[in-house]
Short mmCIF file of C-alpha atoms and ligand atoms in Angstrom, two decimals:
data_model
loop_
_atom_site.label_atom_id
_atom_site.label_comp_id
_atom_site.label_asym_id
_atom_site.label_seq_id
_atom_site.Cartn_x
_atom_site.Cartn_y
_atom_site.Cartn_z
CA UNK A 1 0.00 0.00 0.00
CA UNK A 2 1.02 3.61 -0.55
CA UNK A 3 1.95 5.67 2.45
CA UNK A 4 -0.50 8.46 3.13
CA UNK A 5 0.31 11.74 1.46
CA UNK A 6 -1.01 14.92 -0.07
CA UNK A 7 -3.58 14.08 -2.71
CA UNK A 8 -5.30 16.36 -5.23
CA UNK A 9 -8.70 15.24 -6.53
CA UNK A 10 -10.01 17.29 -9.47
CA UNK A 11 -13.77 17.01 -9.89
CA UNK A 12 -13.78 16.06 -6.20
CA UNK A 13 -17.24 17.48 -5.51
CA UNK A 14 -18.84 15.27 -8.16
CA UNK A 15 -20.37 11.83 -7.82
CA UNK A 16 -17.23 9.68 -8.05
CA UNK A 17 -14.92 12.41 -6.73
CA UNK A 18 -16.81 12.78 -3.45
CA UNK A 19 -16.63 9.03 -2.75
CA UNK A 20 -12.94 9.06 -3.61
CA UNK A 21 -12.26 12.02 -1.27
CA UNK A 22 -14.01 10.17 1.57
CA UNK A 23 -11.96 7.06 0.97
CA UNK A 24 -8.67 8.97 0.78
CA UNK A 25 -9.41 10.82 4.04
CA UNK A 26 -10.30 7.50 5.69
CA UNK A 27 -6.93 6.14 4.55
CA UNK A 28 -5.13 8.99 6.34
CA UNK A 29 -4.29 11.28 3.42
CA UNK A 30 -4.44 15.07 3.20
CA UNK A 31 -6.95 15.77 0.44
CA UNK A 32 -7.26 18.87 -1.70
CA UNK A 33 -10.55 18.78 -3.62
CA UNK A 34 -10.73 21.06 -6.65
CA UNK A 35 -14.01 21.65 -8.52
CA UNK A 36 -15.76 24.36 -10.53
CA UNK A 37 -19.19 23.03 -9.44
CA UNK A 38 -20.42 22.57 -13.01
CA UNK A 39 -22.11 19.29 -12.10
CA UNK A 40 -20.66 18.78 -8.61
CA UNK A 41 -21.96 20.19 -5.33
CA UNK A 42 -20.41 21.16 -2.00
CA UNK A 43 -23.09 19.08 -0.29
CA UNK A 44 -21.50 15.95 -1.80
CA UNK A 45 -18.49 16.50 0.47
CA UNK A 46 -20.45 17.98 3.37
CA UNK A 47 -19.25 15.30 5.79
CA UNK A 48 -15.64 16.28 5.04
CA UNK A 49 -15.86 20.07 5.14
CA UNK A 50 -14.81 20.34 8.79
CA UNK A 51 -12.18 17.63 8.58
CA UNK A 52 -8.71 18.99 9.37
CA UNK A 53 -7.08 17.02 6.52
CA UNK A 54 -9.65 18.11 3.91
CA UNK A 55 -9.59 21.30 1.85
CA UNK A 56 -11.87 22.37 -0.99
CA UNK A 57 -11.06 24.95 -3.66
CA UNK A 58 -13.24 26.36 -6.45
CA UNK A 59 -11.10 26.16 -9.55
CA UNK A 60 -11.54 25.35 -13.23
CA UNK A 61 -8.91 22.86 -14.45
CA UNK A 62 -8.74 24.57 -17.84
CA UNK A 63 -6.60 27.13 -15.96
CA UNK A 64 -3.20 26.26 -14.44
CA UNK A 65 -3.00 25.28 -10.80
CA UNK A 66 0.05 25.57 -8.57
CA UNK A 67 -0.09 23.38 -5.47
CA UNK A 68 2.26 20.90 -3.78
CA UNK A 69 0.95 17.34 -3.85
CA UNK A 70 2.21 13.74 -4.11
CA UNK A 71 -0.68 12.24 -6.07
CA UNK A 72 -3.29 13.59 -8.46
CA UNK A 73 -6.60 11.97 -9.40
CA UNK A 74 -7.89 13.84 -12.45
CA UNK A 75 -11.66 13.36 -12.49
CA UNK A 76 -12.82 16.83 -13.55
CA UNK A 77 -15.22 16.51 -16.49
CA UNK A 78 -19.00 16.25 -16.74
CA UNK A 79 -19.84 12.58 -17.34
CA UNK A 80 -23.50 12.58 -18.28
CA UNK A 81 -24.36 13.05 -21.98
CA UNK A 82 -26.86 15.88 -21.31
CA UNK A 83 -24.29 17.78 -19.27
CA UNK A 84 -21.26 17.22 -21.47
CA UNK A 85 -23.32 18.17 -24.54
CA UNK A 86 -24.60 21.36 -22.89
CA UNK A 87 -21.33 23.21 -23.62
CA UNK A 88 -19.35 20.85 -25.84
CA UNK A 89 -16.45 23.24 -26.40
CA UNK A 90 -15.96 23.55 -22.65
CA UNK A 91 -16.12 19.74 -22.37
CA UNK A 92 -13.25 19.28 -24.82
CA UNK A 93 -11.31 22.06 -23.10
CA UNK A 94 -11.85 20.43 -19.72
CA UNK A 95 -10.51 17.10 -20.95
CA UNK A 96 -7.62 18.44 -23.03
CA UNK A 97 -6.51 21.68 -21.32
CA UNK A 98 -7.36 20.09 -17.99
CA UNK A 99 -5.08 17.15 -18.77
CA UNK A 100 -2.28 19.46 -19.94
CA UNK A 101 -2.55 21.56 -16.77
CA UNK A 102 -2.69 18.58 -14.42
CA UNK A 103 0.13 16.76 -16.25
CA UNK A 104 2.21 19.94 -16.08
CA UNK A 105 1.56 20.12 -12.35
CA UNK A 106 2.46 16.42 -11.92
CA UNK A 107 5.68 16.97 -13.87
CA UNK A 108 6.70 19.97 -11.75
CA UNK A 109 6.05 18.29 -8.38
CA UNK A 110 6.88 14.71 -9.57
CA UNK A 111 3.44 13.45 -8.54
CA UNK A 112 1.84 10.21 -9.73
CA UNK A 113 -1.24 11.05 -11.76
CA UNK A 114 -4.43 9.05 -12.38
CA UNK A 115 -6.71 9.83 -15.32
CA UNK A 116 -10.43 9.06 -15.17
CA UNK A 117 -10.76 7.85 -18.73
CA UNK A 118 -13.82 6.09 -20.02
CA UNK A 119 -15.29 3.19 -21.94
CA UNK A 120 -16.39 5.89 -24.42
CA UNK A 121 -12.88 5.73 -25.91
CA UNK A 122 -14.18 2.50 -27.51
CA UNK A 123 -17.17 4.38 -29.00
CA UNK A 124 -19.81 2.04 -30.42
CA UNK A 125 -17.60 -1.04 -30.14
CA UNK A 126 -17.25 -3.66 -32.84
CA UNK A 127 -15.64 -6.20 -30.54
CA UNK A 128 -17.29 -7.59 -27.48
CA UNK A 129 -16.41 -7.57 -24.61
CA UNK A 130 -13.96 -4.68 -24.91
CA UNK A 131 -10.29 -5.30 -24.13
CA UNK A 132 -7.71 -2.57 -23.65
CA UNK A 133 -6.07 -3.50 -26.97
CA UNK A 134 -9.15 -2.44 -28.93
CA UNK A 135 -8.66 1.00 -30.57
CA UNK A 136 -12.33 1.83 -30.71
CA UNK A 137 -15.01 2.90 -33.16
CA UNK A 138 -15.62 6.57 -32.47
CA UNK A 139 -17.39 9.24 -34.51
CA UNK A 140 -15.02 12.26 -34.44
CA UNK A 141 -17.68 14.86 -35.38
CA UNK A 142 -20.87 13.74 -33.61
CA UNK A 143 -22.71 14.96 -30.53
CA UNK A 144 -20.75 12.64 -28.20
CA UNK A 145 -17.39 13.49 -29.77
CA UNK A 146 -16.57 16.38 -27.42
CA UNK A 147 -16.46 13.83 -24.62
CA UNK A 148 -15.14 10.76 -26.45
CA UNK A 149 -12.41 12.52 -28.42
CA UNK A 150 -11.57 14.80 -25.50
CA UNK A 151 -10.94 11.73 -23.34
CA UNK A 152 -9.00 10.02 -26.13
CA UNK A 153 -6.76 13.07 -26.54
CA UNK A 154 -6.27 13.17 -22.76
CA UNK A 155 -5.04 9.55 -22.92
CA UNK A 156 -2.63 10.55 -25.71
CA UNK A 157 -1.27 13.37 -23.54
CA UNK A 158 -0.87 11.04 -20.55
CA UNK A 159 1.16 8.53 -22.57
CA UNK A 160 3.28 11.24 -24.22
CA UNK A 161 4.09 12.79 -20.83
CA UNK A 162 4.98 9.29 -19.65
CA UNK A 163 7.29 8.61 -22.62
CA UNK A 164 8.71 12.12 -22.92
CA UNK A 165 8.98 13.16 -19.27
CA UNK A 166 8.94 9.79 -17.47
CA UNK A 167 5.82 10.78 -15.60
CA UNK A 168 4.19 8.12 -13.44
CA UNK A 169 0.72 7.73 -14.97
CA UNK A 170 -2.30 5.53 -14.24
CA UNK A 171 -5.03 5.54 -16.87
CA UNK A 172 -8.29 3.86 -15.81
CA UNK A 173 -11.04 3.34 -18.39
CA UNK A 174 -14.20 3.54 -16.33
CA UNK A 175 -17.37 1.76 -17.44
CA UNK A 176 -20.86 2.90 -16.35
CA UNK A 177 -20.80 3.42 -12.59
CA UNK A 178 -23.74 4.31 -10.35
CA UNK A 179 -24.58 4.86 -6.70
CA UNK A 180 -25.59 7.39 -4.06
CA UNK A 181 -24.83 11.07 -4.85
CA UNK A 182 -25.56 10.86 -8.53
CA UNK A 183 -27.42 14.09 -9.20
CA UNK A 184 -31.20 13.52 -9.52
CA UNK A 185 -31.13 15.51 -12.79
CA UNK A 186 -27.90 13.93 -13.93
CA UNK A 187 -29.61 12.35 -16.95
CA UNK A 188 -27.78 9.04 -16.79
CA UNK A 189 -29.88 5.95 -17.00
CA UNK A 190 -29.72 4.59 -13.44
CA UNK A 191 -30.58 7.90 -11.77
CA UNK A 192 -33.26 8.68 -14.38
CA UNK A 193 -35.00 5.34 -13.92
CA UNK A 194 -34.90 5.46 -10.11
CA UNK A 195 -36.14 9.06 -9.90
CA UNK A 196 -38.95 8.27 -12.38
CA UNK A 197 -39.90 5.06 -10.55
CA UNK A 198 -40.01 6.73 -7.15
CA UNK A 199 -42.38 9.35 -8.56
CA UNK A 200 -44.49 6.65 -10.28
CA UNK A 201 -43.78 8.52 -13.54
CA UNK A 202 -43.19 6.93 -16.94
CA UNK A 203 -39.77 5.31 -17.32
CA UNK A 204 -38.10 6.68 -20.44
CA UNK A 205 -36.41 3.99 -22.47
CA UNK A 206 -34.41 5.38 -25.37
CA UNK A 207 -34.67 3.23 -28.49
CA UNK A 208 -36.13 -0.24 -28.01
CA UNK A 209 -34.17 -0.79 -24.80
CA UNK A 210 -32.20 -3.74 -26.16
CA UNK A 211 -28.92 -1.80 -25.96
CA UNK A 212 -26.71 -3.02 -23.13
CA UNK A 213 -24.51 -1.56 -20.42
CA UNK A 214 -22.56 -3.14 -17.55
CA UNK A 215 -23.07 -1.32 -14.27
CA UNK A 216 -20.46 -1.03 -11.52
CA UNK A 217 -21.35 0.06 -8.00
CA UNK A 218 -19.38 3.07 -6.80
CA UNK A 219 -17.62 1.41 -3.82
CA UNK A 220 -16.18 -1.27 -6.11
CA UNK A 221 -14.85 1.35 -8.50
CA UNK A 222 -13.22 3.48 -5.79
CA UNK A 223 -11.42 0.37 -4.48
CA UNK A 224 -10.00 -0.12 -7.99
CA UNK A 225 -8.82 3.52 -8.18
CA UNK A 226 -6.91 3.20 -4.92
CA UNK A 227 -5.39 -0.14 -5.91
CA UNK A 228 -4.32 1.23 -9.28
CA UNK A 229 -2.66 4.25 -7.66
CA UNK A 230 -0.76 1.88 -5.32
CA UNK A 231 0.82 -0.13 -8.17
CA UNK A 232 4.45 0.26 -9.18
CA UNK A 233 5.54 2.74 -11.89
CA UNK A 234 5.53 0.00 -14.55
CA UNK A 235 1.73 -0.16 -14.35
CA UNK A 236 0.47 2.71 -16.50
CA UNK A 237 -2.78 1.29 -17.86
CA UNK A 238 -4.91 1.75 -19.77
CA UNK A 239 -6.89 -0.59 -17.62
CA UNK A 240 -10.62 -1.30 -17.83
CA UNK A 241 -12.46 -0.68 -14.56
CA UNK A 242 -16.05 -1.81 -14.40
CA UNK A 243 -18.44 -4.64 -13.72
CA UNK A 244 -18.59 -7.20 -16.54
CA UNK A 245 -22.17 -8.29 -15.87
CA UNK A 246 -24.21 -6.91 -18.76
CA UNK A 247 -27.89 -5.87 -18.84
CA UNK A 248 -30.28 -4.43 -21.42
CA UNK A 249 -31.98 -1.14 -20.55
CA UNK A 250 -35.32 -2.94 -20.40
CA UNK A 251 -33.89 -5.38 -17.83
CA UNK A 252 -32.56 -2.44 -15.82
CA UNK A 253 -35.97 -0.71 -15.92
CA UNK A 254 -37.74 -3.89 -14.81
CA UNK A 255 -35.31 -4.34 -11.90
CA UNK A 256 -35.83 -0.72 -10.79
CA UNK A 257 -39.63 -1.07 -10.94
CA UNK A 258 -39.51 -4.29 -8.93
CA UNK A 259 -37.15 -2.92 -6.26
CA UNK A 260 -39.06 0.35 -5.83
CA UNK A 261 -42.51 -1.27 -5.96
CA UNK A 262 -43.39 1.42 -8.47
CA UNK A 263 -46.48 1.59 -10.71
CA UNK A 264 -44.46 3.29 -13.47
CA UNK A 265 -44.90 2.15 -17.08
CA UNK A 266 -42.17 1.88 -19.71
CA UNK A 267 -42.34 4.45 -22.52
CA UNK A 268 -40.11 4.32 -25.56
CA UNK A 269 -38.40 7.47 -26.87
CA UNK A 270 -35.97 8.06 -29.77
CA UNK A 271 -32.45 6.74 -29.32
CA UNK A 272 -29.88 9.58 -29.05
CA UNK A 273 -27.35 9.72 -31.90
CA UNK A 274 -24.23 7.54 -31.65
CA UNK A 275 -25.64 5.73 -28.60
CA UNK A 276 -23.45 2.59 -28.23
CA UNK A 277 -25.34 -0.66 -28.85
CA UNK A 278 -23.51 -2.75 -26.30
CA UNK A 279 -20.82 -2.37 -23.72
CA UNK A 280 -19.07 -4.82 -21.43
CA UNK A 281 -15.54 -4.56 -20.03
CA UNK A 282 -13.04 -7.37 -20.23
CA UNK A 283 -11.45 -6.92 -16.79
CA UNK A 284 -8.76 -9.64 -17.03
CA UNK A 285 -6.04 -6.99 -16.77
CA UNK A 286 -7.55 -5.45 -13.62
CA UNK A 287 -7.98 -8.90 -12.08
CA UNK A 288 -4.35 -9.75 -12.75
CA UNK A 289 -2.65 -6.41 -11.94
CA UNK A 290 -4.86 -5.18 -9.11
CA UNK A 291 -6.19 -8.46 -7.70
CA UNK A 292 -9.54 -6.72 -8.04
CA UNK A 293 -13.01 -7.52 -9.22
CA UNK A 294 -16.40 -6.00 -8.41
CA UNK A 295 -18.27 -7.51 -5.45
CA UNK A 296 -21.59 -5.66 -5.43
CA UNK A 297 -24.33 -7.21 -7.56
CA UNK A 298 -26.65 -4.87 -9.48
CA UNK A 299 -29.63 -5.69 -7.27
CA UNK A 300 -27.73 -4.81 -4.06
CA UNK A 301 -26.24 -1.63 -5.52
CA UNK A 302 -29.65 -0.55 -6.81
CA UNK A 303 -31.15 -1.03 -3.32
CA UNK A 304 -28.52 1.33 -1.82
CA UNK A 305 -29.02 3.85 -4.60
CA UNK A 306 -32.81 3.72 -4.31
CA UNK A 307 -32.54 4.29 -0.55
CA UNK A 308 -30.36 7.34 -1.24
CA UNK A 309 -32.81 8.85 -3.73
CA UNK A 310 -35.74 8.16 -1.40
CA UNK A 311 -33.90 10.11 1.32
CA UNK A 312 -33.31 13.21 -0.84
CA UNK A 313 -36.44 13.42 -2.99
P1 LIG B 401 -19.79 14.19 -12.19
O1 LIG B 401 -20.37 15.06 -13.25
O2 LIG B 401 -20.61 13.92 -10.98
O3 LIG B 401 -18.39 14.76 -11.70
C1 LIG B 401 -17.54 15.55 -12.47
C2 LIG B 401 -17.01 16.67 -11.57
O4 LIG B 401 -16.08 17.47 -12.35
C3 LIG B 401 -18.11 17.62 -11.10
O5 LIG B 401 -17.95 17.84 -9.72
C4 LIG B 401 -17.88 18.86 -11.92
O6 LIG B 401 -18.35 20.04 -11.27
C5 LIG B 401 -16.37 18.84 -12.09
N1 LIG B 401 -15.89 19.61 -13.24
C6 LIG B 401 -16.37 19.61 -14.51
N2 LIG B 401 -15.65 20.44 -15.29
C7 LIG B 401 -14.68 20.97 -14.47
C8 LIG B 401 -13.62 21.89 -14.69
N3 LIG B 401 -13.41 22.46 -15.89
N4 LIG B 401 -12.83 22.22 -13.65
C9 LIG B 401 -13.04 21.68 -12.43
N5 LIG B 401 -14.02 20.79 -12.16
C10 LIG B 401 -14.83 20.45 -13.19
O7 LIG B 401 -19.38 12.83 -12.91
P2 LIG B 401 -18.73 11.50 -12.32
O8 LIG B 401 -19.60 10.37 -12.70
O9 LIG B 401 -18.34 11.67 -10.90
O10 LIG B 401 -17.41 11.39 -13.23
C11 LIG B 401 -16.13 11.68 -12.73
C12 LIG B 401 -15.08 11.34 -13.79
O11 LIG B 401 -15.15 9.96 -14.12
C13 LIG B 401 -15.26 12.12 -15.10
O12 LIG B 401 -14.00 12.47 -15.61
C14 LIG B 401 -15.93 11.10 -16.01
O13 LIG B 401 -15.63 11.35 -17.35
C15 LIG B 401 -15.32 9.80 -15.50
N6 LIG B 401 -16.19 8.65 -15.81
C16 LIG B 401 -17.30 8.41 -15.08
C17 LIG B 401 -18.12 7.33 -15.39
C18 LIG B 401 -19.35 6.99 -14.60
O14 LIG B 401 -20.06 6.07 -14.99
N7 LIG B 401 -19.67 7.62 -13.51
C19 LIG B 401 -17.79 6.52 -16.48
C20 LIG B 401 -16.66 6.81 -17.24
C21 LIG B 401 -15.85 7.88 -16.87
N1 LIG B 402 -31.06 5.70 -21.44
C1 LIG B 402 -32.41 5.41 -21.44
N2 LIG B 402 -33.23 6.21 -20.72
C2 LIG B 402 -32.80 7.27 -20.00
C3 LIG B 402 -31.41 7.56 -19.99
C4 LIG B 402 -30.57 6.76 -20.73
O1 LIG B 402 -32.85 4.45 -22.07
O2 LIG B 402 -33.64 7.94 -19.36
C5 LIG B 402 -30.15 4.82 -22.20
C6 LIG B 402 -29.17 5.54 -23.13
O3 LIG B 402 -29.75 5.78 -24.39
C7 LIG B 402 -28.04 4.53 -23.19
C8 LIG B 402 -28.05 3.87 -21.80
O4 LIG B 402 -29.34 4.16 -21.26
O5 LIG B 402 -28.30 3.55 -24.16
C9 LIG B 402 -26.99 4.43 -20.86
O6 LIG B 402 -27.09 5.84 -20.89
P1 LIG B 402 -26.22 6.77 -19.94
O7 LIG B 402 -26.50 8.19 -20.35
O8 LIG B 402 -26.46 6.40 -18.53
O9 LIG B 402 -24.71 6.39 -20.25
P2 LIG B 402 -23.85 6.14 -21.58
O10 LIG B 402 -24.73 6.18 -22.78
O11 LIG B 402 -22.85 7.24 -21.58
O12 LIG B 402 -23.28 4.80 -21.37
#
């Protein structure tokens, strides 16, 4: 395990970032959380605000940042399609300029840096399940491109800084992750379905609902982040992080209705453009290098997430 140190988490007030900050504080680190509150909220880290080893700073990663830290987790970037498509130019800037600024910081202070990359680098994949060797099938000029290509360019920058400046990098390709503290208006499928079911409103299935995703519960993912950061410098990634159990969106909707006891009905709406047909991570590399695999089954994770949304709605 790594010794505790000074850790910067960009996007730390977001869904994943807030869980990561909690975990890092629990492990004895000093945590600096940086966020511009585009999709994140201070309330996500409320339990940490008075902690003596926790500090929060409003800052946009598209601008340089000068701080002294030992590790950086670069999570800043809206992750939900409706939010990253709201200001697509800013989304690309966040991924690309944000990566340049955080890599520059890591180079100056010799910090190890983790990049929250994504299964979207595979686009609408033509091989299944997706392994890290697959180069992807991505539309460079579509509505999702600001996110997909921004994250791909960020990966390029990470590997060039590694080759050119010997930076210690850890690139994790995150597959769909869900759990408490997703924003109720986040727009991603798990939060949408739960919020709709709890209000007994129609559940919006895009397309015919036969497209698939593989859902990882947040605690499993955070464990993988910490394990990846603790690996030796030879482990750079990219490494798939997610739960390989795959579901259709109709199956997900049915599970949510059953677990909430809702009277909601399924309604079918147009499929957004470039929506991937199927997605499932091959996590052999994570199993081997991190000794990690997800433990929380969808049903159990959904119960926790439903309880969270019940408590805030
Ligand atoms: P989120 O939207 O809850 O969190 C993103 C955070 O980044 C927010 O707090 C937001 O305010 C902040 N942010 C956005 N632009 C910023 C900027 N320019 N400067 C500073 N902060 C900024 O989303 P999340 O699900 O927690 O995702 C976190 C990271 O993980 C993202 O980089 C996302 O691309 C990646 N990821 C998430 C998933 C998932 O399923 N949750 C999957 C793949 C990748
Ligand atoms: N989706 C849906 N209904 C919703 C929100 C999303 O059917 O209310 C679908 C969406 O079209 C996609 C899948 O659920 O096929 C996952 O969408 P999400 O936005 O959560 O993530 P991503 O597409 O980035 O994997």
